[in-house]
Amino acid sequence: MSTISSTAYIDTTSVQSRVQSIPWLVWANVVASVCIATGLYWDISWHETIGRDSFWTPAHLLIQFGALLGAFGSAWVIMSTTFGSDKAARDGSVNVLGFRGPLGAFIAAWGGGAMLTSAPFDNWWHEAYGLDVKIISPPHMLLALGIAGIMWGGVILTVSYFNRATGEQCTALQRMLLFVGGFVVIQGMVLKLEYTNRVLLHSGISYLVVSIGGLLILEGASRASGHRWARTIMTGVYSLFVLIMMWVLPLFPAQPKLGPVYQDITHMVPLPFPLLLVVPAFFLDLMWPLFKQAPRWQQALFGGVAFLAILIAVEWPFATFLMTPAARNWFFATIDFPYFALPTSPTVNHVFVHWEQSAGQFWRNMGLAFLFSVLSMWAGIYWGEWLNKVKR
């Protein structure tokens, strides 16, 4: 009995030690990232289910809470480092306009400020141009830049501690880095939702949009972490998060408050099934030991082409399956539609939309998709190498 108690005590102490070894601002940025991503998905579902009835919706408040947490938490660290007496904190900081603090804190503080600024801008935009449901609009782009600031600020902040850490602290920070990296992937895919709807997954435009910057995010954070299965873990975080939101949101009753209403809505409308990014990510992780010593251009060429080719190979037939009656259930979420979806729309009728008007346009977009995938991989390699040098 005493041996068991002693072991339990040691394990508990070890866990507490790992938790305490992670700086509180890293935790704050993780919580902010989770709140923002959850609020974003909830907000898009809210628009499709209820409409934009007020700024003071729970989804909006959750997003802005993440902005406040990231902005004020980072500002507090910057001010305490600048005017405090902690020499170690000052030595591990950068100087920006006379203020001192971790580089990631400055980026996250700016991101939180941009998010808070986008809120009244978005209100004005809707009052001037109507209660649209578009993801890509000027205030939403400012919001997206702010979110990127908080999330990438969190990545850079975590990396700066990770690159100086040893032992259990290093392991704990590596896990936090992969977790936050997964939420950066989520944020990037949210911006692409309008072009990755299942009705477009037999068009070149979807794969072109996914390829733009996709591997920059994934490769940069994975190389910074140094984990053997970093790409799989980060895309796994994206997949699991989307699935949880997709399955949980419909459990809550809701009805439209705006018109015209074309669909009988009784609960929150879920967002689409996640793209199968985890499959090509797993392949890159699996093959990584074979090409990690190759020149950068060969890594970029192989990784960019392989990632996109495998994604198309698995997503194309899976999209076909999503259009069949077998996928019309809660698990794949292909039976719920926004209240404004016309009965004649392709989504409601489960048919593909061919974005390109000719075979030439289709192959042009596919060719551009492979080009951007390689370029994104190349940029991600250099981005990851730079992140490996960040220590302040």
XYZ file of C-alpha atoms in Angstrom:
392
model
C 0.000 0.000 0.000
C 2.788 2.400 0.904
C 4.529 1.670 -2.410
C 1.365 2.466 -4.375
C 0.803 5.678 -2.425
C 4.414 6.710 -2.949
C 4.155 6.085 -6.702
C 0.906 8.039 -6.932
C 2.517 10.907 -5.036
C 5.507 10.930 -7.392
C 3.262 10.881 -10.488
C 1.083 13.689 -9.152
C 4.135 15.750 -8.289
C 5.547 15.158 -11.781
C 2.324 16.316 -13.458
C 2.155 19.406 -11.240
C 5.779 20.164 -12.059
C 5.104 20.014 -15.803
C 2.031 22.243 -15.484
C 3.896 24.795 -13.376
C 6.814 24.786 -15.832
C 4.640 26.336 -18.554
C 4.508 30.165 -18.292
C 1.021 31.491 -17.553
C 0.933 33.637 -20.722
C 1.368 30.481 -22.817
C -1.689 29.021 -21.066
C -3.573 32.299 -21.605
C -2.876 32.204 -25.339
C -3.958 28.572 -25.544
C -7.252 29.392 -23.807
C -7.681 32.437 -26.069
C -7.105 30.305 -29.184
C -9.646 27.693 -28.075
C -12.241 30.374 -27.233
C -11.743 32.162 -30.538
C -11.936 28.997 -32.666
C -15.015 27.765 -30.801
C -16.643 31.178 -31.089
C -15.899 31.358 -34.820
C -17.495 28.016 -35.608
C -20.422 28.790 -33.321
C -20.866 32.207 -34.947
C -20.930 30.807 -38.501
C -23.479 28.219 -37.376
C -25.446 31.031 -35.698
C -25.519 32.997 -38.971
C -26.738 29.942 -40.875
C -29.342 28.980 -38.259
C -30.634 32.190 -36.688
C -29.123 35.060 -38.644
C -27.144 37.974 -37.319
C -29.706 39.179 -34.794
C -27.308 41.104 -32.505
C -23.646 41.732 -31.814
C -24.191 40.495 -28.251
C -24.575 36.843 -29.154
C -22.761 34.245 -27.022
C -20.579 33.346 -30.007
C -19.441 36.949 -30.519
C -18.776 37.378 -26.816
C -16.681 34.205 -26.722
C -14.578 35.461 -29.646
C -14.065 38.859 -28.011
C -13.234 37.208 -24.667
C -10.389 35.434 -26.463
C -9.286 38.785 -27.893
C -9.354 40.431 -24.467
C -7.456 37.563 -22.859
C -4.759 37.578 -25.527
C -4.443 41.366 -25.666
C -4.483 42.211 -21.964
C -2.492 39.161 -20.880
C 0.241 40.063 -23.348
C 0.060 43.756 -22.433
C 0.469 42.874 -18.753
C 3.617 40.847 -19.454
C 5.023 43.631 -21.647
C 4.383 46.290 -19.003
C 5.704 44.177 -16.135
C 8.829 43.335 -18.131
C 9.366 46.954 -19.168
C 8.837 48.573 -15.781
C 9.493 45.651 -13.430
C 12.711 44.576 -11.757
C 12.922 41.007 -13.103
C 16.319 41.013 -14.856
C 15.840 37.477 -16.238
C 12.580 38.541 -17.914
C 14.264 41.590 -19.443
C 17.181 39.507 -20.691
C 14.729 37.152 -22.399
C 12.796 39.940 -24.123
C 12.917 42.093 -27.239
C 12.704 45.886 -27.485
C 9.781 47.362 -29.442
C 9.431 51.178 -29.345
C 11.037 51.271 -25.914
C 8.843 48.535 -24.442
C 10.244 45.130 -23.556
C 8.642 41.709 -23.618
C 8.618 38.385 -25.503
C 8.205 38.784 -29.266
C 5.125 36.553 -29.189
C 3.510 38.821 -26.587
C 3.853 41.871 -28.853
C 2.312 39.984 -31.778
C -0.560 38.633 -29.647
C -1.209 42.077 -28.139
C -1.462 43.580 -31.624
C -3.727 40.708 -32.704
C -6.071 41.242 -29.759
C -6.210 44.972 -30.513
C -7.061 44.290 -34.168
C -9.833 41.886 -33.130
C -11.364 44.403 -30.736
C -11.179 47.101 -33.434
C -12.956 44.843 -35.933
C -16.057 44.560 -33.703
C -17.462 48.108 -34.191
C -16.241 48.022 -37.815
C -18.279 44.850 -38.377
C -21.357 46.415 -36.765
C -21.071 49.453 -39.045
C -20.559 47.201 -42.085
C -23.740 45.242 -41.389
C -25.765 48.401 -40.768
C -24.501 49.907 -44.024
C -24.621 46.863 -46.307
C -27.063 44.461 -44.679
C -26.946 41.373 -42.494
C -24.826 39.311 -44.860
C -23.433 35.895 -44.062
C -20.194 36.212 -46.032
C -16.996 35.066 -44.359
C -14.787 37.242 -46.584
C -15.554 40.936 -45.953
C -13.279 43.838 -44.858
C -14.189 43.684 -41.135
C -13.932 39.900 -41.157
C -10.487 40.134 -42.782
C -9.365 42.530 -40.040
C -10.760 40.053 -37.518
C -8.894 37.221 -39.261
C -5.610 39.156 -39.133
C -6.161 39.777 -35.428
C -6.903 36.104 -34.787
C -3.770 35.156 -36.715
C -1.858 37.602 -34.523
C -3.067 35.971 -31.316
C -2.562 32.415 -32.536
C 0.820 32.959 -34.202
C 1.810 35.120 -31.260
C 0.988 32.129 -29.063
C 3.076 29.853 -31.316
C 6.082 32.212 -31.266
C 5.748 32.734 -27.513
C 5.665 28.982 -26.903
C 8.570 28.422 -29.295
C 10.694 31.034 -27.485
C 10.349 29.106 -24.217
C 10.568 25.705 -25.915
C 13.894 26.558 -27.582
C 15.389 27.340 -24.151
C 13.770 24.511 -22.201
C 15.131 21.153 -21.091
C 13.679 17.976 -19.613
C 10.018 17.827 -18.662
C 9.466 21.500 -19.423
C 10.645 20.916 -22.996
C 8.201 18.021 -23.433
C 5.297 20.003 -21.969
C 5.990 23.025 -24.168
C 6.313 20.819 -27.247
C 2.807 19.471 -26.611
C 1.455 22.962 -26.103
C 3.117 24.071 -29.348
C 1.483 21.262 -31.333
C -1.886 22.003 -29.748
C -1.722 25.716 -30.583
C -0.417 24.832 -34.052
C -3.537 22.740 -34.577
C -5.686 25.784 -33.823
C -3.709 27.832 -36.346
C -4.670 25.167 -38.902
C -8.304 25.499 -37.789
C -8.259 29.269 -38.225
C -6.722 28.945 -41.681
C -9.386 26.466 -42.780
C -12.219 28.669 -41.453
C -11.194 31.359 -43.952
C -11.483 28.776 -46.742
C -14.911 27.383 -45.823
C -16.732 29.122 -48.671
C -14.458 27.378 -51.183
C -14.272 23.946 -49.542
C -17.967 23.143 -49.351
C -18.605 19.578 -50.474
C -20.388 20.795 -53.639
C -17.065 22.295 -54.831
C -14.797 19.365 -54.000
C -14.844 18.154 -57.610
C -13.616 21.553 -58.783
C -10.056 22.800 -58.977
C -10.843 25.949 -57.000
C -11.156 24.034 -53.708
C -7.700 22.497 -53.968
C -6.201 25.778 -55.185
C -7.565 27.613 -52.134
C -6.408 24.883 -49.735
C -2.912 24.924 -51.247
C -2.437 28.676 -50.714
C -0.536 28.951 -47.441
C -1.695 25.572 -46.164
C 1.719 23.972 -45.852
C 3.266 27.236 -44.667
C 1.185 26.872 -41.505
C 1.606 23.134 -41.121
C 5.270 22.829 -42.025
C 6.460 25.856 -40.076
C 4.940 24.772 -36.767
C 5.847 21.100 -37.247
C 9.517 21.840 -37.891
C 9.616 24.213 -34.929
C 8.301 21.454 -32.653
C 10.716 18.763 -33.844
C 8.101 16.077 -33.094
C 8.168 12.936 -35.244
C 4.400 13.082 -35.879
C 3.847 16.836 -35.671
C 1.878 17.202 -38.923
C -0.435 14.327 -38.035
C -1.050 15.707 -34.550
C -1.862 19.232 -35.748
C -4.226 18.090 -38.503
C -5.679 15.636 -35.968
C -6.438 18.565 -33.644
C -8.175 20.310 -36.574
C -10.182 17.197 -37.498
C -11.230 16.392 -33.937
C -12.234 19.984 -33.183
C -14.397 20.254 -36.317
C -16.036 16.886 -35.651
C -16.842 17.796 -32.045
C -18.379 21.117 -33.102
C -20.232 19.391 -35.942
C -21.774 16.828 -33.599
C -22.420 19.064 -30.580
C -23.988 22.155 -32.166
C -27.091 20.322 -33.523
C -27.928 19.231 -29.970
C -29.103 22.800 -29.246
C -32.569 23.923 -30.445
C -32.763 27.086 -32.556
C -34.944 28.849 -35.125
C -34.310 31.576 -37.718
C -35.008 35.201 -36.779
C -34.421 36.602 -40.264
C -36.114 35.907 -43.548
C -36.784 34.667 -46.094
C -36.664 31.173 -44.589
C -36.444 28.292 -47.057
C -35.474 25.468 -44.683
C -37.270 24.072 -41.648
C -34.716 24.799 -38.921
C -35.214 23.271 -35.476
C -31.633 23.167 -34.188
C -28.213 24.728 -34.782
C -26.934 23.961 -38.269
C -23.560 22.161 -38.207
C -20.671 23.118 -40.434
C -19.268 20.705 -43.067
C -17.288 17.556 -42.391
C -13.563 18.361 -42.062
C -11.284 17.935 -45.036
C -9.127 14.818 -44.816
C -5.914 16.771 -44.221
C -4.763 14.227 -41.679
C -4.152 11.621 -44.414
C -1.483 13.505 -46.428
C -0.092 14.901 -43.165
C 0.415 11.345 -41.888
C 2.162 10.442 -45.159
C 4.593 13.364 -44.832
C 5.367 12.370 -41.243
C 5.841 8.762 -42.301
C 8.236 9.702 -45.117
C 10.029 12.468 -43.207
C 13.095 10.378 -42.168
C 13.741 9.582 -45.858
C 13.852 13.140 -47.164
C 14.834 15.301 -44.178
C 18.492 15.355 -45.322
C 17.599 16.320 -48.890
C 18.155 19.878 -50.171
C 15.367 22.312 -49.310
C 14.119 22.575 -52.879
C 13.736 18.797 -53.098
C 11.889 18.728 -49.770
C 9.578 21.498 -50.995
C 8.942 19.782 -54.339
C 8.349 16.340 -52.883
C 6.328 17.542 -49.874
C 4.175 20.016 -51.790
C 3.324 17.636 -54.633
C 2.820 14.600 -52.388
C 0.618 16.440 -49.893
C -1.764 17.824 -52.498
C -1.809 14.675 -54.648
C -2.753 12.496 -51.662
C -5.347 15.020 -50.498
C -7.022 14.949 -53.926
C -6.785 11.153 -54.075
C -8.686 10.727 -50.788
C -10.944 13.805 -50.842
C -12.324 13.333 -54.355
C -13.954 9.912 -53.739
C -14.911 10.911 -50.198
C -16.753 13.938 -51.610
C -18.599 11.561 -53.944
C -19.606 9.480 -50.932
C -20.848 12.587 -49.079
C -23.339 13.157 -51.902
C -24.882 9.695 -51.532
C -27.851 8.715 -49.315
C -25.440 6.714 -47.114
C -23.929 9.985 -45.848
C -27.255 11.683 -45.077
C -27.146 11.309 -41.318
C -25.931 13.129 -38.209
C -22.480 11.571 -38.380
C -21.529 13.170 -41.711
C -23.819 16.208 -41.262
C -25.085 16.426 -44.838
C -28.796 16.711 -43.992
C -28.873 20.153 -42.348
C -28.878 23.309 -44.445
C -28.810 27.056 -43.711
C -32.242 28.646 -43.402
C -31.550 30.728 -46.536
C -30.635 27.737 -48.758
C -33.041 27.559 -51.705
C -34.733 24.180 -52.297
C -33.163 24.235 -55.774
C -29.607 24.855 -54.500
C -26.886 22.279 -55.238
C -26.213 21.763 -51.507
C -29.828 20.818 -50.792
C -29.959 18.575 -53.852
C -26.575 16.938 -53.133
C -25.018 17.703 -56.511
C -21.604 19.075 -57.406
C -21.007 22.570 -58.720
C -18.362 22.828 -61.425
C -16.671 26.127 -60.643
C -14.558 26.111 -63.783
C -16.350 26.637 -67.077
C -14.062 24.417 -69.119
C -11.536 21.609 -68.842
C -8.780 24.128 -69.533
C -9.792 26.266 -66.566
C -9.993 23.169 -64.357
C -6.470 22.010 -65.218
C -5.143 25.546 -64.909
C -6.459 25.737 -61.339
C -5.116 22.280 -60.561
C -1.708 23.259 -61.914
C -1.740 26.437 -59.832
C -2.759 24.382 -56.804
C 0.359 22.205 -57.114
C 2.521 25.286 -57.695
C 1.180 27.031 -54.583
C 1.466 23.829 -52.570
C 5.184 23.584 -53.418
C 5.722 27.293 -52.719
C 3.869 26.994 -49.406
C 6.022 24.017 -48.453
C 9.169 25.951 -49.389
C 8.075 28.964 -47.325
C 7.097 26.654 -44.453
C 10.587 25.133 -44.394
C 12.214 28.548 -43.974
C 9.520 29.664 -41.528
C 10.150 26.598 -39.375
C 13.914 27.146 -39.466
C 13.417 30.742 -38.317
C 11.105 29.620 -35.513
C 13.821 27.232 -34.336
C 16.061 30.249 -33.677
C 13.524 32.247 -31.657
C 14.497 32.424 -27.989
C 12.999 35.727 -26.835
